[in-house]
Coordinates of C-alpha atoms in Angstrom, one line a residue:
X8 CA 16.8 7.4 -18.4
X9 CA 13.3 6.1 -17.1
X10 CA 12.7 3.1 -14.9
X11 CA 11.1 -0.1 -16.4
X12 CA 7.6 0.0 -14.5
X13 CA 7.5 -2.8 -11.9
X14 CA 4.5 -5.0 -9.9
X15 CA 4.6 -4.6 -6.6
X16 CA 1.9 -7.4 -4.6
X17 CA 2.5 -6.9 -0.9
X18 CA -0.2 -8.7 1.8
X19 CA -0.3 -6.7 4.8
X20 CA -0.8 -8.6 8.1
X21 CA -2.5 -6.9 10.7
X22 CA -5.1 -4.9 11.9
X23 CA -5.8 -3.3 8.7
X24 CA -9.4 -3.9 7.9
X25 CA -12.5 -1.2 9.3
X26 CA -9.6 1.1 10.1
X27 CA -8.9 3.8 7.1
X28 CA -6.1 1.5 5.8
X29 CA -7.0 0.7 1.9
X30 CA -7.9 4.3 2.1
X31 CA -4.4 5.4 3.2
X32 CA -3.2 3.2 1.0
X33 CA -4.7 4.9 -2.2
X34 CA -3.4 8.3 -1.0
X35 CA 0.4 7.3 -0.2
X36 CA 0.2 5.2 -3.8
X37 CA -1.4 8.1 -5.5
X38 CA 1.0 10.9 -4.5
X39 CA 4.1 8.3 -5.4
X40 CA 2.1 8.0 -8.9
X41 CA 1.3 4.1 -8.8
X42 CA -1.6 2.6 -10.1
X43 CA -3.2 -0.7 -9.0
X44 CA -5.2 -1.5 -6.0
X45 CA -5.9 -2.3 -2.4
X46 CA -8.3 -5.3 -1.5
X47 CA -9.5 -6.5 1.3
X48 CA -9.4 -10.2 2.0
X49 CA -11.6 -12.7 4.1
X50 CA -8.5 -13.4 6.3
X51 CA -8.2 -10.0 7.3
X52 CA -5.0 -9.2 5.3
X53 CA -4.9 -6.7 2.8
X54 CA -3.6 -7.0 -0.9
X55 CA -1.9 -4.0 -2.2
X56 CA -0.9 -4.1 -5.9
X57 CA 0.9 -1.5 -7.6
X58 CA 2.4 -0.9 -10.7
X59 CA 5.2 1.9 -11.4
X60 CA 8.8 3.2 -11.3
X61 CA 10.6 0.4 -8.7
X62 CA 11.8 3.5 -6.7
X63 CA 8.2 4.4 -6.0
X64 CA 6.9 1.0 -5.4
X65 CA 9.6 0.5 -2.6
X66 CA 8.6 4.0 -1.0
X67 CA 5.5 2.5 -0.8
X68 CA 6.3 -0.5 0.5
X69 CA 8.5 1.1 3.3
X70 CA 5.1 3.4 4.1
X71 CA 2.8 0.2 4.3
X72 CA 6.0 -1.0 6.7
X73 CA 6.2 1.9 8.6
X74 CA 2.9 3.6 9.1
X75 CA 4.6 7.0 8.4
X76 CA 3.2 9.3 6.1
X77 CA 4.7 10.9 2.8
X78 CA 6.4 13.9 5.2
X79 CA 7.9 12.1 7.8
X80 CA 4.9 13.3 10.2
X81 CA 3.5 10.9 12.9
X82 CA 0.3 10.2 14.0
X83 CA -0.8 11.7 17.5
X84 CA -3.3 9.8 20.1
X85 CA -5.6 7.2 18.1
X86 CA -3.9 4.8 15.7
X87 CA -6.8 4.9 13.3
X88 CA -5.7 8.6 12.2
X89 CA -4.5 8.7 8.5
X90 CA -3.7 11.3 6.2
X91 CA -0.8 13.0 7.6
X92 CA 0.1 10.4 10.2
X93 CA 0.6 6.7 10.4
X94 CA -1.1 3.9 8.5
X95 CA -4.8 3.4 9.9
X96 CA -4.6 0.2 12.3
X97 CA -1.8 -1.8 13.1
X98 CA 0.9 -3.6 10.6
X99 CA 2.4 -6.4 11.6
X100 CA 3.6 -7.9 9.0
X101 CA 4.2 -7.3 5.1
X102 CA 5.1 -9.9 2.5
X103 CA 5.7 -8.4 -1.3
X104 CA 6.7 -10.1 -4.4
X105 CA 7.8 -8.2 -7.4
X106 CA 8.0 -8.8 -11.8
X107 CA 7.3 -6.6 -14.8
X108 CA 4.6 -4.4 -14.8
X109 CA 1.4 -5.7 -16.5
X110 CA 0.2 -2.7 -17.4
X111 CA -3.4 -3.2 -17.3
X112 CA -4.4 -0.6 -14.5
X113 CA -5.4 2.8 -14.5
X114 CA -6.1 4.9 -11.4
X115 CA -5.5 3.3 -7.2
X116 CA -8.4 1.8 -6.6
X117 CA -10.3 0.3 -3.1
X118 CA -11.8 -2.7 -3.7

């Protein structure tokens, strides 16, 4: 049986903005097959919103948490490496919401 498709909004406090991260971001969600977006916000959070299965939306949220990439593999040296390392920057804090999928995205965008 299929999982219902779930909303996942999650504001990521932090050094997260200049650094790779909405980037990142789009390539964790896009490997766990979400859709939805990462934006940028005056008050230097970001908002990530994703849309799919609830088990991949919680894999995501535990990467935005943890910094780690898809394979377990850590960064070495700078904290502003990405793809098969930690999250660009510095999280310091994550706050998600979830409720039913919308459905009206296609594609991970950066916005």
């Amino acid at each position: 049986m299929s999982e219902e498709p779930v909303r996942l909004s999650a504001w990521v406090h932090g050094y997260v903005q200049g650094v790779g991260f909405r980037w990142w971001t789009r390539s964790r969600a896009l490997e766990l097959g979400l859709v939805g977006y990462a934006r940028n916000h005056r008050d230097g959070r970001v908002h990530v919103v994703a849309e799919g299965p609830r088990t991949a939306g919680e894999k995501l949220l535990e990467l935005l948490r943890s910094g780690e990439a898809l394979d377990g593999s850590q960064a070495v040296g700078h904290a502003t490496h990405g793809l098969a390392g930690r999250a660009p920057g510095r999280v310091d804090l994550v706050v998600e919401s979830w409720e039913p999928a919308r459905g009206d995205m296609t594609g991970f965008e950066e916005r």
